[in-house]
GROMACS .gro file of C-alpha atoms in nm:
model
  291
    1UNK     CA    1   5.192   6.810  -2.339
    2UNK     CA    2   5.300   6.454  -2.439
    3UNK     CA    3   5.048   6.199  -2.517
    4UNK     CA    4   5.048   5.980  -2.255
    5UNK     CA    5   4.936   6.208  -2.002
    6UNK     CA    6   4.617   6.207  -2.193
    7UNK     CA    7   4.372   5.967  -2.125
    8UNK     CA    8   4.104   5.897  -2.426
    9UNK     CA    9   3.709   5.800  -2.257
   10UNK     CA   10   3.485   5.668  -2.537
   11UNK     CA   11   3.127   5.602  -2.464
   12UNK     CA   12   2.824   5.493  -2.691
   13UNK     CA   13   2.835   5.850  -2.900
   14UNK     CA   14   3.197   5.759  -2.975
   15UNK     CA   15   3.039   5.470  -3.194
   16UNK     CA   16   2.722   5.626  -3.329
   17UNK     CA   17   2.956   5.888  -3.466
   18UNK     CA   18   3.113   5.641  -3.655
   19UNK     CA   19   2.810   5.558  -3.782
   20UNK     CA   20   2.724   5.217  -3.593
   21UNK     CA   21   2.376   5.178  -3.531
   22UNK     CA   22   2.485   5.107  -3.124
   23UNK     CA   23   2.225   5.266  -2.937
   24UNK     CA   24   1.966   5.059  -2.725
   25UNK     CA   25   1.723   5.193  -2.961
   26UNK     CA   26   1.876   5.032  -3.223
   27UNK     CA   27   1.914   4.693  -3.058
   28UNK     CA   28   1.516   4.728  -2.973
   29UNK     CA   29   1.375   4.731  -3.322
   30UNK     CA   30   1.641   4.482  -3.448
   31UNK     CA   31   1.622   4.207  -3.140
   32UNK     CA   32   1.297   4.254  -2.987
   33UNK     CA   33   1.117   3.950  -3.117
   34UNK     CA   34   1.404   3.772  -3.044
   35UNK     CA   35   1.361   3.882  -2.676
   36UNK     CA   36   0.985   3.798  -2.681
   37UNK     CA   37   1.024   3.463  -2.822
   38UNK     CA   38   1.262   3.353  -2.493
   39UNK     CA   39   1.136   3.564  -2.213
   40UNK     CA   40   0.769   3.448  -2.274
   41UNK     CA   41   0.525   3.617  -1.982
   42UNK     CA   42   0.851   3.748  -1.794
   43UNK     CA   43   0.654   4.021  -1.599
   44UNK     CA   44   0.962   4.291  -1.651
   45UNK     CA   45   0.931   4.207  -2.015
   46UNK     CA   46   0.596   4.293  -2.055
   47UNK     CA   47   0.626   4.641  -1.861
   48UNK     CA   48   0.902   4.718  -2.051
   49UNK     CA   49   0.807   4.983  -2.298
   50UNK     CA   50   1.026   5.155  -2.559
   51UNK     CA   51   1.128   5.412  -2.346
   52UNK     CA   52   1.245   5.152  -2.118
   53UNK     CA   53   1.474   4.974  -2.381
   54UNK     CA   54   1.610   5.305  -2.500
   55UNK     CA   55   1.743   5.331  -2.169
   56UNK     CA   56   1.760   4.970  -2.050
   57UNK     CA   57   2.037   5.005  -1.777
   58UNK     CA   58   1.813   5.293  -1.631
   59UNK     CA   59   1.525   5.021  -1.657
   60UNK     CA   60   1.716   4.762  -1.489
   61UNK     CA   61   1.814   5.017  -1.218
   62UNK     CA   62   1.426   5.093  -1.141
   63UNK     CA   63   1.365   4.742  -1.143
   64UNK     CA   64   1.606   4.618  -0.888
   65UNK     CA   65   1.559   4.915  -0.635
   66UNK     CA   66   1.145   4.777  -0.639
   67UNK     CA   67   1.207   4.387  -0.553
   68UNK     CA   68   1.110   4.195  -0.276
   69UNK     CA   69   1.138   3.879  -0.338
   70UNK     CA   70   1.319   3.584  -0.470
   71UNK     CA   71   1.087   3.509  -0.700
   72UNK     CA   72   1.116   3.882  -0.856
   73UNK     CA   73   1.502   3.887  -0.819
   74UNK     CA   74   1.537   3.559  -1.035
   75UNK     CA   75   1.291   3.719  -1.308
   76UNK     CA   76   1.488   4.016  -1.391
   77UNK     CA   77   1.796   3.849  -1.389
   78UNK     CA   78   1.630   3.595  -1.661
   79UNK     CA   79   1.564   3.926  -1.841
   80UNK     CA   80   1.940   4.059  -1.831
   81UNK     CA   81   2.120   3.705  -1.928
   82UNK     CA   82   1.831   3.729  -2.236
   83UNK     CA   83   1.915   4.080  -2.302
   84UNK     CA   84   2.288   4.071  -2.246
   85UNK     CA   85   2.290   3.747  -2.456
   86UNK     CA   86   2.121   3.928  -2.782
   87UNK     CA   87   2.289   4.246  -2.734
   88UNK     CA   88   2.597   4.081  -2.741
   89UNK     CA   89   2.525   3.938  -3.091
   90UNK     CA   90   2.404   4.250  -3.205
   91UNK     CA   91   2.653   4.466  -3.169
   92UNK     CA   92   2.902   4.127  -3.275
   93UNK     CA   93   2.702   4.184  -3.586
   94UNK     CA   94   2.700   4.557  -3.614
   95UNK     CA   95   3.071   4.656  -3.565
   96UNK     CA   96   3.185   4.442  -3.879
   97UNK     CA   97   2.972   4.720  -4.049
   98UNK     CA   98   3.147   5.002  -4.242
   99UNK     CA   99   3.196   5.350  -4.068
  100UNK     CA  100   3.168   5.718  -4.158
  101UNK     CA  101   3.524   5.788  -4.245
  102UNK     CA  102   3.404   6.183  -4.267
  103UNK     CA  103   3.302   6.217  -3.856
  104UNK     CA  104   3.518   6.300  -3.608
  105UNK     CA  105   3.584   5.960  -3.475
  106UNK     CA  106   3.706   5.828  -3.729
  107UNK     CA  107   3.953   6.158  -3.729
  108UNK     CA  108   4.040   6.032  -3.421
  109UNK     CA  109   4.096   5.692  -3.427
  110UNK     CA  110   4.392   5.742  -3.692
  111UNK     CA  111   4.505   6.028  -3.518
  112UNK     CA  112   4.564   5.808  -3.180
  113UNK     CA  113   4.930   5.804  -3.095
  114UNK     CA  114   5.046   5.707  -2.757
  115UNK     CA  115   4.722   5.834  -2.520
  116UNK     CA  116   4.588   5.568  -2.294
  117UNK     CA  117   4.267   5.472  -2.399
  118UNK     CA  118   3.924   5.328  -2.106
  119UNK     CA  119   3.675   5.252  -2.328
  120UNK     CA  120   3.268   5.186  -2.167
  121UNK     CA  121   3.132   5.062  -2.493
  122UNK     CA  122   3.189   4.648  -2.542
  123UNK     CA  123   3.353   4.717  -2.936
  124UNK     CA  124   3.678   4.757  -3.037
  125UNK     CA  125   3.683   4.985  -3.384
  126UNK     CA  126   4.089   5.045  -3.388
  127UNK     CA  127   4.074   4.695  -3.429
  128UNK     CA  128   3.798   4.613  -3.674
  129UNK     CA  129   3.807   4.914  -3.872
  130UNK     CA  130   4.202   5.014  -3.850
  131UNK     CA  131   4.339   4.680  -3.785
  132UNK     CA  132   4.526   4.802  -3.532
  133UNK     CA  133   4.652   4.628  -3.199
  134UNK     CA  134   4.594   4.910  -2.928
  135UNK     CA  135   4.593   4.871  -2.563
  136UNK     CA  136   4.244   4.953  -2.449
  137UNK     CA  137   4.130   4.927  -2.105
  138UNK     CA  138   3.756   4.796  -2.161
  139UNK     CA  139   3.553   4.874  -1.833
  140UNK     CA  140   3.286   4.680  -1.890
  141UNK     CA  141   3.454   4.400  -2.087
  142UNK     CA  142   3.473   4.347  -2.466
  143UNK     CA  143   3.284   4.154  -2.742
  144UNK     CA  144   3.640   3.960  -2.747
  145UNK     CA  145   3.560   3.838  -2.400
  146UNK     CA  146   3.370   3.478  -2.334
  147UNK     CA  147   3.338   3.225  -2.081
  148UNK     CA  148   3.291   2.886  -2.200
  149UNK     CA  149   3.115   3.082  -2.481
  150UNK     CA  150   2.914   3.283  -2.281
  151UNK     CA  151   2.980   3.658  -2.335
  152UNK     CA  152   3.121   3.857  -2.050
  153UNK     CA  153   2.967   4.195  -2.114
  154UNK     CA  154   2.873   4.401  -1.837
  155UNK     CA  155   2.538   4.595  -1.798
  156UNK     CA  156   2.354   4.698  -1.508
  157UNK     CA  157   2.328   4.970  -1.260
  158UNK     CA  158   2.528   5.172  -1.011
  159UNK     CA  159   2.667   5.053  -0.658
  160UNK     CA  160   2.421   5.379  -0.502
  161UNK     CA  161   2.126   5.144  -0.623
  162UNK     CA  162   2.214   4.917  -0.296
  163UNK     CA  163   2.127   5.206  -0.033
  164UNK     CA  164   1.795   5.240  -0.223
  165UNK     CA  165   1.750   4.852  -0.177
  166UNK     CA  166   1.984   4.658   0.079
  167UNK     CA  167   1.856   4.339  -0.078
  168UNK     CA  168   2.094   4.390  -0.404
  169UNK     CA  169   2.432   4.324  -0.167
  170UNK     CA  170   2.276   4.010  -0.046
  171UNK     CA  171   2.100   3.874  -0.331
  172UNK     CA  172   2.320   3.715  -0.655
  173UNK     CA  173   2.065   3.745  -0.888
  174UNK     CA  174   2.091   4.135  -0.845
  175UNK     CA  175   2.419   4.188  -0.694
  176UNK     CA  176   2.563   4.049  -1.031
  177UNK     CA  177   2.408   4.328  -1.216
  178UNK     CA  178   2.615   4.584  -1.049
  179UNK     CA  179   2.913   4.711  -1.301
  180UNK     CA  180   3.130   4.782  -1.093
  181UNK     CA  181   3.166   4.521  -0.842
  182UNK     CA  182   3.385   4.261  -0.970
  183UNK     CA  183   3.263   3.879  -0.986
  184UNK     CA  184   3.462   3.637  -0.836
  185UNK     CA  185   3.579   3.567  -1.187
  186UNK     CA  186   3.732   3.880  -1.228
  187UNK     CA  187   4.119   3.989  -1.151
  188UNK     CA  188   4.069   4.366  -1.230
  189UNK     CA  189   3.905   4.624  -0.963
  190UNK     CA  190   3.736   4.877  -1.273
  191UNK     CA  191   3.664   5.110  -1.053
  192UNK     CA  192   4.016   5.209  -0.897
  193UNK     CA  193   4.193   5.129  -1.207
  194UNK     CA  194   3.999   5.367  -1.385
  195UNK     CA  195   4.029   5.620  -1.070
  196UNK     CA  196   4.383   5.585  -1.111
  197UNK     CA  197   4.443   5.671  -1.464
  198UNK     CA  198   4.202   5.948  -1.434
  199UNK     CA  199   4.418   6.100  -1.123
  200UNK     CA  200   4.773   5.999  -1.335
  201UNK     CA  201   4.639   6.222  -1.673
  202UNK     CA  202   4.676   6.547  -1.731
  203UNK     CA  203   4.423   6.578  -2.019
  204UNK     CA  204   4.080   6.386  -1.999
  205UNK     CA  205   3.886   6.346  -2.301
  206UNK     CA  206   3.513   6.245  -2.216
  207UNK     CA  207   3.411   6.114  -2.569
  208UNK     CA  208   3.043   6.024  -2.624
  209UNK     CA  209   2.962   5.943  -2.224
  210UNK     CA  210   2.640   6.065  -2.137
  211UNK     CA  211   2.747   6.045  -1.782
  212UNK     CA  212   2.365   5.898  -1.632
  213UNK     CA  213   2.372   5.767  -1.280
  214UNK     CA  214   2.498   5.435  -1.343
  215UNK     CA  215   2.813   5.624  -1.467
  216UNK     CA  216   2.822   5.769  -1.109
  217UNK     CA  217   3.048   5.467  -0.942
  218UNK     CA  218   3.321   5.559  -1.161
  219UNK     CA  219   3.353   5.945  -1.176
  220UNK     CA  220   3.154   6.101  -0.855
  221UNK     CA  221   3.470   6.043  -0.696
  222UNK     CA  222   3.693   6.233  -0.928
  223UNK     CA  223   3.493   6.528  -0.964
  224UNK     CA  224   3.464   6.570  -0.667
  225UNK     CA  225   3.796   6.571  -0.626
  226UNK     CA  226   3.856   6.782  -0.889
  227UNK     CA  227   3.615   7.084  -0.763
  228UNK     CA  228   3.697   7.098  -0.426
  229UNK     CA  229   4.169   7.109  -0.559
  230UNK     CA  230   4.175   6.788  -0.419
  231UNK     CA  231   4.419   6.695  -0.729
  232UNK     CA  232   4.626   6.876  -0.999
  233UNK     CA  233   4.474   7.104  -1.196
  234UNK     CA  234   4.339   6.876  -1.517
  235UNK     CA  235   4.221   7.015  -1.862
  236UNK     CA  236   3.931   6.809  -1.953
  237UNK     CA  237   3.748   6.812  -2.313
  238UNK     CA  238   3.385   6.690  -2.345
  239UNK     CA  239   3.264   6.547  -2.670
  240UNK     CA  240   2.943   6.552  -2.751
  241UNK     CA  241   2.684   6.578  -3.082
  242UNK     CA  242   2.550   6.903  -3.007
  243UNK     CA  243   2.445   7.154  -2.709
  244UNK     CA  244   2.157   6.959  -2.684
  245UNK     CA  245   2.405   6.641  -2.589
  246UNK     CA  246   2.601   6.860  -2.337
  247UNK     CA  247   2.290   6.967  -2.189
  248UNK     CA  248   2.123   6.622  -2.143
  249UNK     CA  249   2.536   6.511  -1.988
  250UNK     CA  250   2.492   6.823  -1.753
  251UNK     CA  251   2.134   6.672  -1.631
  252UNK     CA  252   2.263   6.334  -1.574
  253UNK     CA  253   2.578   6.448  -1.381
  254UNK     CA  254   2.298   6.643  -1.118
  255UNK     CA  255   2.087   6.364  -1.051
  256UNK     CA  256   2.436   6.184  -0.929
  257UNK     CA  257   2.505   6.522  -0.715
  258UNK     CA  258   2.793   6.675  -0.974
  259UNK     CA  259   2.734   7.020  -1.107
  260UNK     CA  260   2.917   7.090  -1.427
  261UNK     CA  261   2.948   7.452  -1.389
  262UNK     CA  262   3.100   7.420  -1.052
  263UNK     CA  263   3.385   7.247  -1.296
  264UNK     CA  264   3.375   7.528  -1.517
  265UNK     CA  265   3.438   7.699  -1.237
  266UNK     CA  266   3.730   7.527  -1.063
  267UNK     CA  267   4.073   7.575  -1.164
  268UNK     CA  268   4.039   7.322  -1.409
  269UNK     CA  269   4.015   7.383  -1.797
  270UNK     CA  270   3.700   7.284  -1.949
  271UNK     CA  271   3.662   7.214  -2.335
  272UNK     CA  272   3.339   7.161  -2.496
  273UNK     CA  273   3.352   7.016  -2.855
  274UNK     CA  274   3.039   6.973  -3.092
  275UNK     CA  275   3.111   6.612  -3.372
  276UNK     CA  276   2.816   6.858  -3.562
  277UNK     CA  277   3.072   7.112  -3.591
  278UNK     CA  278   3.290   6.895  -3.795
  279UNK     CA  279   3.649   6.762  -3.785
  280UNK     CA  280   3.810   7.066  -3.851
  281UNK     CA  281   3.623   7.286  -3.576
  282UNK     CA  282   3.947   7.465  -3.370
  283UNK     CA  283   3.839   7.269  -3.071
  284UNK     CA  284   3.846   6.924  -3.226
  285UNK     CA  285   4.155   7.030  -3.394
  286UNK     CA  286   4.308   7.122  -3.050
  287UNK     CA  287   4.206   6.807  -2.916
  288UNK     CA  288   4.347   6.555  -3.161
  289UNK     CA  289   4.712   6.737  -3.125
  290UNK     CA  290   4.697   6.572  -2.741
  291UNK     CA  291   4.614   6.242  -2.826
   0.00000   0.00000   0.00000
């Protein structure tokens, strides 16, 4: 099938394969003090613990569907210009860093040809590590994105957070925090763009998405679609480190009402693919000769 009926997904495992220390984890222990030192006594702050920051959007989520009142509203979103301020420099930071030119992404990024590429992570590696100008669609913006020199990263929480808490559509502070709602700055609606390459592709790589709930805004939709032969029949690859990663991806897709094996089960093609198996597994083999 040619190329550019694929369509390439990379999430946050896309990265750590390379070998960039990406995760929220990561940005924890290296940015934490840093976080201290300008949120003072913020009251989210101090909650947080680590298993918050590991998953900080899921922490934000929680957050927002609990508040009452201004006051509360304007803390958090103190706490996500803070976080999405040092993040931003972090990862700035971290994807000048050398990569693993033995993992699978980095088998992938020079084996890229013509696919069209929606990336969810804010880094751009075909640029910085390959030096290459591709066309990526970033859905939640890029670290090659500013405003007056304030970064235009996206993170937050699902759209399904507002019927848990009505008081996210009306209040800024949180509404803001919603990916995919576009600001009034922003020309590009990332939801249905992203809808409509997924419906336009005949192969869909999911590389490195761990598919959680605030995930759910962009591909409840599709699935849905896709179990019930509301579309074409679609052959769909999922990359992930290990059963264990495919497993926790299954998990998240429930909690947003998706069963994987009722995908399995559809007409559609499902591929699993292990980056522990190495780049020259069958099924990661398979999978570059579409992109």
């Amino acid at each position: 099938m040619s190329g550019n009926k694929t369509l390439l997904i990379l999430g946050n495992g896309f990265d750590l394969d390379l070998g960039w220390k990406t995760s929220y984890a990561d940005f924890y222990k290296s940015k934490k003090d840093d976080c201290k030192y300008y949120i003072g006594a913020n009251k989210f702050f101090v909650e947080a613990s680590f298993d918050c920051w590991c998953n900080l959007e899921m922490y934000l989520r929680n957050c927002a569907i609990t508040i009452k009142t201004e006051e509360d509203a304007e803390a958090l979103w103190y706490l996500w210009i803070c976080w999405r301020s040092n993040l931003f420099v972090y990862l700035y930071r971290e994807a000048c860093k050398i990569v693993d030119e033995k993992s699978c992404a980095y088998s992938l990024l020079n084996s890229v040809k013509d696919c069209r590429i929606a990336s969810f992570n804010y880094t751009n590696p075909f640029e910085t590590v390959l030096n290459k100008d591709v066309d990526v669609f970033h859905v939640h913006n890029s670290l090659n994105e500013t405003n007056a020199g304030v970064p235009k990263i996206i993170i937050g929480f699902d759209e399904t957070a507002i019927k848990e808490n009505p008081i996210i559509e009306s209040n800024e502070s949180l509404r803001v925090m919603t990916k995919s709602i576009s600001d009034n700055n922003d020309k590009v609606d990332r939801k249905s763009h992203l809808l409509q390459l997924l419906r336009n592709s005949d192969n869909i790589v999911f590389y490195g998405l761990s598919l959680s709930i605030t995930d759910s805004d962009y591909f409840k939709k599709f699935f849905e679609m896709l179990i019930t032969g509301g579309l074409p029949q679609k052959n769909l690859y999922f990359v992930t480190k290990n059963p264990k990663g495919l497993e926790d991806m299954k998990k998240n897709m429930e909690v947003w009402g998706i069963n994987y094996d009722d995908l399995v089960l559809s007409r559609n093609e499902v591929v699993c693919v292990y980056t522990d198996n190495g780049s020259d597994n069958t099924d990661f083999k398979r999978l570059l000769g579409i992109i």
